[in-house]
PDB file of C-alpha atoms and ligand atoms in Angstrom:
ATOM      1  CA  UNK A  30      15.305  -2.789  -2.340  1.00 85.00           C
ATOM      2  CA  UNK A  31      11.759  -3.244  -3.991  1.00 92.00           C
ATOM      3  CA  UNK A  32       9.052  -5.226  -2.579  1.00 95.00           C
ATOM      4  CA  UNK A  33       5.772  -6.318  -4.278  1.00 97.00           C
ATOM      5  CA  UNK A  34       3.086  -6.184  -2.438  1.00 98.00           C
ATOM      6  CA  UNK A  35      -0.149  -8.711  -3.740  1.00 98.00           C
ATOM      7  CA  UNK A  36      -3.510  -6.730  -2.655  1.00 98.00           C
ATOM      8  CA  UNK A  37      -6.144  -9.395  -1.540  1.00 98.00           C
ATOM      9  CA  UNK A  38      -8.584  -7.290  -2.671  1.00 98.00           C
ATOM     10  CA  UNK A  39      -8.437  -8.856  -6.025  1.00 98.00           C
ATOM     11  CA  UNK A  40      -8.158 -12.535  -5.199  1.00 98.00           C
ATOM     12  CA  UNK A  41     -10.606 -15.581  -5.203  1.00 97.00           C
ATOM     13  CA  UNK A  42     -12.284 -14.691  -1.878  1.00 96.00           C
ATOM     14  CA  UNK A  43     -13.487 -18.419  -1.966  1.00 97.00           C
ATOM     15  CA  UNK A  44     -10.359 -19.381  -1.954  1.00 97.00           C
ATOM     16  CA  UNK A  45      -8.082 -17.399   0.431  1.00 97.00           C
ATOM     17  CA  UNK A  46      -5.193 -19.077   1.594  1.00 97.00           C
ATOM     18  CA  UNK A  47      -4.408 -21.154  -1.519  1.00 97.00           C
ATOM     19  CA  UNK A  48      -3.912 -17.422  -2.728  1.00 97.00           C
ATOM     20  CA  UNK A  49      -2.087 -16.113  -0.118  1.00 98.00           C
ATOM     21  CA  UNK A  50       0.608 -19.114  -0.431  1.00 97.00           C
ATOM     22  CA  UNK A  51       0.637 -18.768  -4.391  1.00 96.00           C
ATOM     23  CA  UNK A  52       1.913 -15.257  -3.859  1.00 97.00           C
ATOM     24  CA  UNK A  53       4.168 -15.847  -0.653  1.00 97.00           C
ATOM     25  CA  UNK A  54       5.649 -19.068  -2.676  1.00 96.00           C
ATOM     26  CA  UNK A  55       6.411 -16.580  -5.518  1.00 94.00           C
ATOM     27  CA  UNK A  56       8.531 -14.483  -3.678  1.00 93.00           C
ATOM     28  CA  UNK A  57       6.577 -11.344  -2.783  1.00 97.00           C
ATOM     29  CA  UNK A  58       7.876  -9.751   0.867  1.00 94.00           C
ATOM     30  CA  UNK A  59       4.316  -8.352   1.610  1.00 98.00           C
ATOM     31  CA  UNK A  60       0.379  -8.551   1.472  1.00 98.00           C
ATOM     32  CA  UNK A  61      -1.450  -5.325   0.859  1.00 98.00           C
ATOM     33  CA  UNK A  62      -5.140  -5.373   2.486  1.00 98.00           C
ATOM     34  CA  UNK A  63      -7.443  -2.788   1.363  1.00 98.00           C
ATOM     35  CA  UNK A  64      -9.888  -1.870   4.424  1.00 99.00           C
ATOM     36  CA  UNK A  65     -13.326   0.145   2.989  1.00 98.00           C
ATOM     37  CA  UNK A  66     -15.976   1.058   4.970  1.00 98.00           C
ATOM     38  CA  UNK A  67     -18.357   2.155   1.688  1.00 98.00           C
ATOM     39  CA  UNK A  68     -18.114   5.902   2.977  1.00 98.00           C
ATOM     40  CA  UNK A  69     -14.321   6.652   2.734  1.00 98.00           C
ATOM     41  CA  UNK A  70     -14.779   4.949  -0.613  1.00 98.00           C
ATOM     42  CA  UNK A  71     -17.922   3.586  -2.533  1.00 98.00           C
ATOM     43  CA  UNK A  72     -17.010   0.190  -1.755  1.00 98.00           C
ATOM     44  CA  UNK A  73     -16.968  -1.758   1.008  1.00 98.00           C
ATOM     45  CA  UNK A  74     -14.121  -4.794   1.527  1.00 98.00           C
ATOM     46  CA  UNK A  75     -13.455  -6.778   4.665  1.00 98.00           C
ATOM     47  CA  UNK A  76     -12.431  -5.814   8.301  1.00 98.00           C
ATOM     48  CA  UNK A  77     -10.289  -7.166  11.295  1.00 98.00           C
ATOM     49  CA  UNK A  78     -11.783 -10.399  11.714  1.00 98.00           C
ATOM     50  CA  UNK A  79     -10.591 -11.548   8.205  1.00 98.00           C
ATOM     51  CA  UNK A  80      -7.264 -10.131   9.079  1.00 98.00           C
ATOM     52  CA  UNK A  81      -6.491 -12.182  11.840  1.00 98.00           C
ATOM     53  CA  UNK A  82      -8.128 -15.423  10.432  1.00 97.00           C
ATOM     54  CA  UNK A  83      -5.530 -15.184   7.252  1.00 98.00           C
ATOM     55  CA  UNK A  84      -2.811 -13.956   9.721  1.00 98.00           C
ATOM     56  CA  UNK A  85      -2.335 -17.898  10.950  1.00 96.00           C
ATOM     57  CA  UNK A  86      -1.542 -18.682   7.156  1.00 96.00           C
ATOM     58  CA  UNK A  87       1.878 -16.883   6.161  1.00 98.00           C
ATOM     59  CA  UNK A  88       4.080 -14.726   7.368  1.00 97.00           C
ATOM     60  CA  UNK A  89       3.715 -12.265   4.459  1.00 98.00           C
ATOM     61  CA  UNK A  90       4.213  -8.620   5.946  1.00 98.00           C
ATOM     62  CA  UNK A  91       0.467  -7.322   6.268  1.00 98.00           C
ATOM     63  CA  UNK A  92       0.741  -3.693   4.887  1.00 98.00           C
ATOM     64  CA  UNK A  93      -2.202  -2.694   5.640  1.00 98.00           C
ATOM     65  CA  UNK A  94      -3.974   0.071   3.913  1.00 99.00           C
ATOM     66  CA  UNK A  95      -7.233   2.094   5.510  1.00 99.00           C
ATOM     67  CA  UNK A  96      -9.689   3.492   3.092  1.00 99.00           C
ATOM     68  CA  UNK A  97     -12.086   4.538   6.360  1.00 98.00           C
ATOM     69  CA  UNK A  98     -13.390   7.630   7.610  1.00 98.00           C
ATOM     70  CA  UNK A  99     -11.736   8.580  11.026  1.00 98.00           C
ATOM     71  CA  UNK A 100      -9.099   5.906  10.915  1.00 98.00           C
ATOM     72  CA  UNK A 101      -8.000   5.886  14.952  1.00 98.00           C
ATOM     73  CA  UNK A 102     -11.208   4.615  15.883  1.00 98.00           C
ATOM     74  CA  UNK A 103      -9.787   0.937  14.495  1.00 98.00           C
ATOM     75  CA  UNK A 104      -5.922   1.104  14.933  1.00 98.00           C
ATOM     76  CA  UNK A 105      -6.392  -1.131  18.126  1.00 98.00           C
ATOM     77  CA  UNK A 106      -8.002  -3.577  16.149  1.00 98.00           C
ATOM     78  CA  UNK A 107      -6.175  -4.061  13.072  1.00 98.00           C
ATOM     79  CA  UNK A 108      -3.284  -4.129  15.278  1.00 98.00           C
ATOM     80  CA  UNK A 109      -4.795  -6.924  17.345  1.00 98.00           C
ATOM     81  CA  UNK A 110      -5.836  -8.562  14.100  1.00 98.00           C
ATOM     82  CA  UNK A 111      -1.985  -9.081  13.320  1.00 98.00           C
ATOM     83  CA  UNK A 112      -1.337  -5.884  10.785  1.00 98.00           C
ATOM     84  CA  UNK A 113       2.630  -4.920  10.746  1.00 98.00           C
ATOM     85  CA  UNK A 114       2.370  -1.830   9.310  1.00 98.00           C
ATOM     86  CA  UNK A 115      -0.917   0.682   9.309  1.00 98.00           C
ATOM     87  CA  UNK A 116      -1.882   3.195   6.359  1.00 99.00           C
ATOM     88  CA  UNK A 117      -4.369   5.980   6.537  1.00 99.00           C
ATOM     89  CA  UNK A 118      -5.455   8.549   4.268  1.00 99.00           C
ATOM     90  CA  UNK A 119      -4.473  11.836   5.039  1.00 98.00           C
ATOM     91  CA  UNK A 120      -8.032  13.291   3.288  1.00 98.00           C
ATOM     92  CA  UNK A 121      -9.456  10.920   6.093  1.00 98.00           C
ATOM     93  CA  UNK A 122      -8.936  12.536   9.424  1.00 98.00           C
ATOM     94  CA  UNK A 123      -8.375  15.925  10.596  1.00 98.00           C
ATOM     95  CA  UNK A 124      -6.101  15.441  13.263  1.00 98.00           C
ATOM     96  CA  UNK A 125      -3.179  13.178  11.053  1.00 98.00           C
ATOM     97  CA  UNK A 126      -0.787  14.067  13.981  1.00 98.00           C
ATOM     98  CA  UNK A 127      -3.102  11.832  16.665  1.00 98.00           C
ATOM     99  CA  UNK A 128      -3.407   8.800  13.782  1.00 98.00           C
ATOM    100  CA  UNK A 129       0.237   8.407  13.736  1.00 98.00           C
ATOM    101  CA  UNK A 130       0.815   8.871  17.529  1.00 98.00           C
ATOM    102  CA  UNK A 131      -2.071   5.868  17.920  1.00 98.00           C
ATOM    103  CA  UNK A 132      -0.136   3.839  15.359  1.00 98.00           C
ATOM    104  CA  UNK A 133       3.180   4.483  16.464  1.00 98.00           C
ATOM    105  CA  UNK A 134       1.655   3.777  20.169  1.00 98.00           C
ATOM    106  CA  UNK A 135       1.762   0.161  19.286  1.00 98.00           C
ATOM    107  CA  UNK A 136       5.870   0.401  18.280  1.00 96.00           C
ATOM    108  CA  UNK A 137       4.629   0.012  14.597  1.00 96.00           C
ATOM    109  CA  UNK A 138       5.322   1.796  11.232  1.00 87.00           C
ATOM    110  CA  UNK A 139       2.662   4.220  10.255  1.00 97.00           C
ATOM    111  CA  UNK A 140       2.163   5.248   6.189  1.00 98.00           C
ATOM    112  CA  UNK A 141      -0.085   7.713   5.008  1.00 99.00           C
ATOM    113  CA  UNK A 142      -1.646   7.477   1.791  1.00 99.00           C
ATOM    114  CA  UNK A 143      -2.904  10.125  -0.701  1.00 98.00           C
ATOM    115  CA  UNK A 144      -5.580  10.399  -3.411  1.00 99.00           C
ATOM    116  CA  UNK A 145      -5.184  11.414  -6.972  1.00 98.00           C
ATOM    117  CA  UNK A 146      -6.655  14.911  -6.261  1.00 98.00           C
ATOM    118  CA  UNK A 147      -4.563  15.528  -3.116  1.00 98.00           C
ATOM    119  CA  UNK A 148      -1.266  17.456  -3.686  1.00 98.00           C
ATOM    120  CA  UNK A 149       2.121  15.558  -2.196  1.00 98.00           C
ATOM    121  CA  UNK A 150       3.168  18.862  -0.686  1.00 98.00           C
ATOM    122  CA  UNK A 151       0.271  17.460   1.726  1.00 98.00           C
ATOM    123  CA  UNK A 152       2.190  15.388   3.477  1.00 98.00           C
ATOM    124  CA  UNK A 153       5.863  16.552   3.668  1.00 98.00           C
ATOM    125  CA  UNK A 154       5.178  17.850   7.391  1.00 98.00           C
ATOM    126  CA  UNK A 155       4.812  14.688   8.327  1.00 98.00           C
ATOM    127  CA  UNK A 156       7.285  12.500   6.762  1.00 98.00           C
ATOM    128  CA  UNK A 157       9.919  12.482   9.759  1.00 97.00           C
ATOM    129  CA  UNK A 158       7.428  10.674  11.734  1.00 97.00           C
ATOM    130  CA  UNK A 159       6.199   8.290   8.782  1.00 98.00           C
ATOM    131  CA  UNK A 160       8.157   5.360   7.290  1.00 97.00           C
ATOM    132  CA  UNK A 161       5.811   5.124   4.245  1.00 98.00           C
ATOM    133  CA  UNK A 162       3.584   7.250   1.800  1.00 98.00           C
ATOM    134  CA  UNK A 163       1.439   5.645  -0.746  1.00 99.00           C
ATOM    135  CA  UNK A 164       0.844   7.856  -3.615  1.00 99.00           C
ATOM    136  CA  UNK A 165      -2.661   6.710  -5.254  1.00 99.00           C
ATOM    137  CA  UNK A 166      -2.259   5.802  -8.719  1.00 98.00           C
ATOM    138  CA  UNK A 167      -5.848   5.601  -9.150  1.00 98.00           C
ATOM    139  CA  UNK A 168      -8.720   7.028  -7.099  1.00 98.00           C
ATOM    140  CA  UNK A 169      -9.308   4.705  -4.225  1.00 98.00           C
ATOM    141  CA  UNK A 170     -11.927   2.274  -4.116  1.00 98.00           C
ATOM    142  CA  UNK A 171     -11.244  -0.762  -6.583  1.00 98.00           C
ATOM    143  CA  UNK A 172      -8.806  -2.731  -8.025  1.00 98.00           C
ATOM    144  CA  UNK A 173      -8.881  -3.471 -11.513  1.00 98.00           C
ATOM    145  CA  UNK A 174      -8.683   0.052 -13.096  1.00 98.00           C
ATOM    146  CA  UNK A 175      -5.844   2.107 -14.880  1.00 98.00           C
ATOM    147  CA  UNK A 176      -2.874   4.197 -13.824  1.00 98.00           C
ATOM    148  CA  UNK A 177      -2.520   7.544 -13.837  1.00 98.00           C
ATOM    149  CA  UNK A 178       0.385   8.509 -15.367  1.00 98.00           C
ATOM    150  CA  UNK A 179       0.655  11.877 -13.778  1.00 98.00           C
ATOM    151  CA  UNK A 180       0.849  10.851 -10.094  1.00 98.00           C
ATOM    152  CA  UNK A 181       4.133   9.779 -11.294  1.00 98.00           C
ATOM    153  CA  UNK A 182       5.487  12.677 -10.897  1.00 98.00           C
ATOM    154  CA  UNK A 183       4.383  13.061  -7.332  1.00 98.00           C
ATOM    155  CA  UNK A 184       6.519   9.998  -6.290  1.00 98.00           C
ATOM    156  CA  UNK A 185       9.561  11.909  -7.923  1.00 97.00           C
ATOM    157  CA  UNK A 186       8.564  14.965  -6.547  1.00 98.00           C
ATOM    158  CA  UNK A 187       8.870  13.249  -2.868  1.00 98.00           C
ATOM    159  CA  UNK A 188      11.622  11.383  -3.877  1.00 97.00           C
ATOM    160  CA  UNK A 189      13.304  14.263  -4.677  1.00 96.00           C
ATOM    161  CA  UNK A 190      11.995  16.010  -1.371  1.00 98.00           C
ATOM    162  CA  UNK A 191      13.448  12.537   0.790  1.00 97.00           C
ATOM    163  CA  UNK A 192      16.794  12.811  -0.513  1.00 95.00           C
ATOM    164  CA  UNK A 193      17.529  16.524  -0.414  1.00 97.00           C
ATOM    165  CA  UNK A 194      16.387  16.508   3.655  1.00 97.00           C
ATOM    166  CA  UNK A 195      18.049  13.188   4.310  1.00 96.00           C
ATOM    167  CA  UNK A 196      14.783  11.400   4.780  1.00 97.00           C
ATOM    168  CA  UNK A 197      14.691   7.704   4.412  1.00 95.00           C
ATOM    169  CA  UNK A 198      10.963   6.623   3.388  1.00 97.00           C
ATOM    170  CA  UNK A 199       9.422   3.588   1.621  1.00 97.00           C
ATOM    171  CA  UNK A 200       7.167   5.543  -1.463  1.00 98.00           C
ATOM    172  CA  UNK A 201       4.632   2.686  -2.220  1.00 98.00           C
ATOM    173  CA  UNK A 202       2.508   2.544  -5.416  1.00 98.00           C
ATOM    174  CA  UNK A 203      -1.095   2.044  -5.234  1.00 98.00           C
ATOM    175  CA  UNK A 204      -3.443   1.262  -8.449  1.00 98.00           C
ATOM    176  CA  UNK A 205      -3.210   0.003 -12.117  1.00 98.00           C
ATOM    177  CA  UNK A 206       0.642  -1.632 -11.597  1.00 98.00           C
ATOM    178  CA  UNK A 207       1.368  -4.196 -14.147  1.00 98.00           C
ATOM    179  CA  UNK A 208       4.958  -5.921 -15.543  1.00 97.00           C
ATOM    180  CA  UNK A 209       4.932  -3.467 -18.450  1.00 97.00           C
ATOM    181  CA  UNK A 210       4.133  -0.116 -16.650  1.00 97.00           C
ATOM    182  CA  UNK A 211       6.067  -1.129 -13.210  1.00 97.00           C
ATOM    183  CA  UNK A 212       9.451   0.750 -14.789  1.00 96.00           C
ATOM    184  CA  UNK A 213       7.914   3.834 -14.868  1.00 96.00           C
ATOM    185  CA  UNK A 214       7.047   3.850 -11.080  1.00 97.00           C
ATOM    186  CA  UNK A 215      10.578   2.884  -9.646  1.00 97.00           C
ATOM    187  CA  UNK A 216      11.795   4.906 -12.556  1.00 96.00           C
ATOM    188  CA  UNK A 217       9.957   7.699 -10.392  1.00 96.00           C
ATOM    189  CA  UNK A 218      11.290   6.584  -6.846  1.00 96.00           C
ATOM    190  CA  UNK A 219       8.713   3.967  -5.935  1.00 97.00           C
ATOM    191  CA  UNK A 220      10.163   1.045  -3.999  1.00 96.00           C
ATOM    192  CA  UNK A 221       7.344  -0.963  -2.914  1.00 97.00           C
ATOM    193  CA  UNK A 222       4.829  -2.172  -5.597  1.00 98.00           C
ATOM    194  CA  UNK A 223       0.921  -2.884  -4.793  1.00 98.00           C
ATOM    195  CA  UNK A 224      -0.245  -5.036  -7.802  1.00 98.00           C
ATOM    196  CA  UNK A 225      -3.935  -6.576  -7.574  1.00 98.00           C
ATOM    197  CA  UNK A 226      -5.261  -7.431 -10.945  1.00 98.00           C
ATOM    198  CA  UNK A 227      -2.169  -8.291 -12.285  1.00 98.00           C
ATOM    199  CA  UNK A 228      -1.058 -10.840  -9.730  1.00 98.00           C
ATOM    200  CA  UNK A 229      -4.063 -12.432  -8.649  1.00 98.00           C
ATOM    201  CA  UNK A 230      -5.749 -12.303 -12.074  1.00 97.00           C
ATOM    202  CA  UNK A 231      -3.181 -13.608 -13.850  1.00 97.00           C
ATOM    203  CA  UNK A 232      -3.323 -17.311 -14.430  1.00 95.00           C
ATOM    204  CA  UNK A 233       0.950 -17.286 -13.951  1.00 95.00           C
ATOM    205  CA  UNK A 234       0.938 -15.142 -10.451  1.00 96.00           C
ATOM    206  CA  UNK A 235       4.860 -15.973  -9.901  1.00 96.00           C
ATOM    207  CA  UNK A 236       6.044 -15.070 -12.899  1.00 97.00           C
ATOM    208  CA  UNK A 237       4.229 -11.421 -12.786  1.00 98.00           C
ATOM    209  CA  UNK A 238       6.186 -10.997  -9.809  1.00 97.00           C
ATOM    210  CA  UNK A 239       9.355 -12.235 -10.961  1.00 96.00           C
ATOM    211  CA  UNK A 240       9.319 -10.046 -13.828  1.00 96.00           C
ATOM    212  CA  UNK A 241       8.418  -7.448 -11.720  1.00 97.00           C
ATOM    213  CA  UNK A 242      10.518  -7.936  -9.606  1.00 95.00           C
ATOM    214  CA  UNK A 243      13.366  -7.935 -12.663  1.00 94.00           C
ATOM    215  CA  UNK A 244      12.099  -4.745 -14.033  1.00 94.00           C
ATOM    216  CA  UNK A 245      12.456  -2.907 -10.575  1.00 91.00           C
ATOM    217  CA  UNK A 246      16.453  -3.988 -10.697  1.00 87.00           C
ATOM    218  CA  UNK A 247      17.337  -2.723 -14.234  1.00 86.00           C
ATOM    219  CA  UNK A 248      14.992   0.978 -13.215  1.00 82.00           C
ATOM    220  CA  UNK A 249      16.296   1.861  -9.669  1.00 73.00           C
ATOM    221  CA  UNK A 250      15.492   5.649  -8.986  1.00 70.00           C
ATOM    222  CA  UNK A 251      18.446   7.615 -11.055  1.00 55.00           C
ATOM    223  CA  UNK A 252      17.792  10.665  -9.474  1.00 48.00           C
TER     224      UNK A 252
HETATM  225  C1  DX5 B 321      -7.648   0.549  -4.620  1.00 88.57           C
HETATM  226  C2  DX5 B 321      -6.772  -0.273  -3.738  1.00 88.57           C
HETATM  227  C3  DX5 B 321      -5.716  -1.002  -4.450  1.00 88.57           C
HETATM  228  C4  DX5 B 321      -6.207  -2.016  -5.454  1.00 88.57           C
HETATM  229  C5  DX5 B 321      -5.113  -2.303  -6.421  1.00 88.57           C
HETATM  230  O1  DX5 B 321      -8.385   1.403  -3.833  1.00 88.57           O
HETATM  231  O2  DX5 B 321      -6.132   0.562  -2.786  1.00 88.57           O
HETATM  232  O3  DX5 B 321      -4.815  -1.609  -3.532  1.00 88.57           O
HETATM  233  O4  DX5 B 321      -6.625  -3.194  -4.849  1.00 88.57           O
HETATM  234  O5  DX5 B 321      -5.604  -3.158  -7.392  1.00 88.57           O
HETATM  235  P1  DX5 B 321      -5.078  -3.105  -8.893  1.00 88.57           P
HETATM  236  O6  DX5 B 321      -3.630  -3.454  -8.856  1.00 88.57           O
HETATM  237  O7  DX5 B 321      -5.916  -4.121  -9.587  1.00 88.57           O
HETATM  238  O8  DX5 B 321      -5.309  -1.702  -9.397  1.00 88.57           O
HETATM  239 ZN1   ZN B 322      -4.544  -0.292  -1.556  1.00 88.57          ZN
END
């Protein structure tokens, strides 16, 4: 099963919760929200207190993604703030181990993400305990720019890696996904798609993720 998950980070911020119900009418499954504290990354986005104001509007999963220097310090929160699943970057702690014990504290589903430059052999020690990576297809920090075609072949490589030790993980996508290049990524072993740009930019949001949607069927992972 594929899921599409709308980042915020590139909707009318004026606007929120028309935007939110555009996508959730349209048939995605979850809401990505991009967390930068403008060290992390050289940006800076929005924090808990916008997370739980848009929580009372849908019941989109929030897939939450941390782009923050030592992550545990706001697991509590986001978790308060009504996140159902918590990502951190693995480049952003040095104890990974104690991020995914404080996330999986709160009986929720940890992910780790990584960056372009990080190599996916990085996280294989910790996939029993994870039930999501996000392989980076750009370099974190803003939506709007253009895949990189080689982290493809990370997602295979871990796909690959999942099935040959019997591990069942979600590989999400992160960075320059549109209708046309969408194939290649589930091609790859990618089952849950974060689109920004292309959803919320797009003056036809639903039928982006319809087609998306579409493509994923007819380019499951073949292995
Ligand atoms: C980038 C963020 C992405 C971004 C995706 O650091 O993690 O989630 O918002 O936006 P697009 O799809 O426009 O690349
Ligand atoms: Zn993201």
């Amino acid at each position: 099963m594929t899921y599409i998950s709308p980042s915020l980070l590139a909707a009318d911020y004026a606007h929120l919760a028309d935007e939110i119900k555009k996508v959730e009418d349209a048939g995605a499954a979850y809401l990505h929200l991009d967390i930068m504290d403008g060290a992390f990354v050289p940006n800076i986005s929005f924090g808990p207190e916008l997370v739980a104001s848009i929580r009372k509007h849908t019941k989109l999963i929030f897939d939450v993604h941390l782009m923050i220097n030592d992550p545990i310090r706001y697991i509590d929160r986001f978790v308060k703030a009504g996140a159902d699943m918590i990502t951190f970057h693995v480049e952003s702690t040095n104890d990974p181990e104690a991020v995914i014990r404080a996330i999986a504290s709160h009986e929720m589903r940890a992910g780790m993400a990584i960056s372009p430059a990080t190599p996916i052999e990085t996280v294989f020690p910790y996939l029993p305990k994870l039930s999501q990576v996000t392989v980076m297809t750009v370099e974190p920090g803003f939506s709007g720019q253009t895949l990189m075609v080689p982290m493809l072949d990370k997602v295979r490589v871990l796909r690959r890696y999942c099935m040959e030790n019997g591990l069942k993980l979600d590989i999400e996508v992160d960075g320059g996904i549109t209708p046309e290049n969408v194939g290649y990524c589930t091609g790859a072993g990618a089952n849950v798609i974060v689109a920004g740009s292309a959803i919320f930019k797009s003056k036809k949001p639903r039928s982006v993720i319809v087609s998306m949607k579409d493509t994923a069927k007819i380019n499951p992972f073949l292995g």
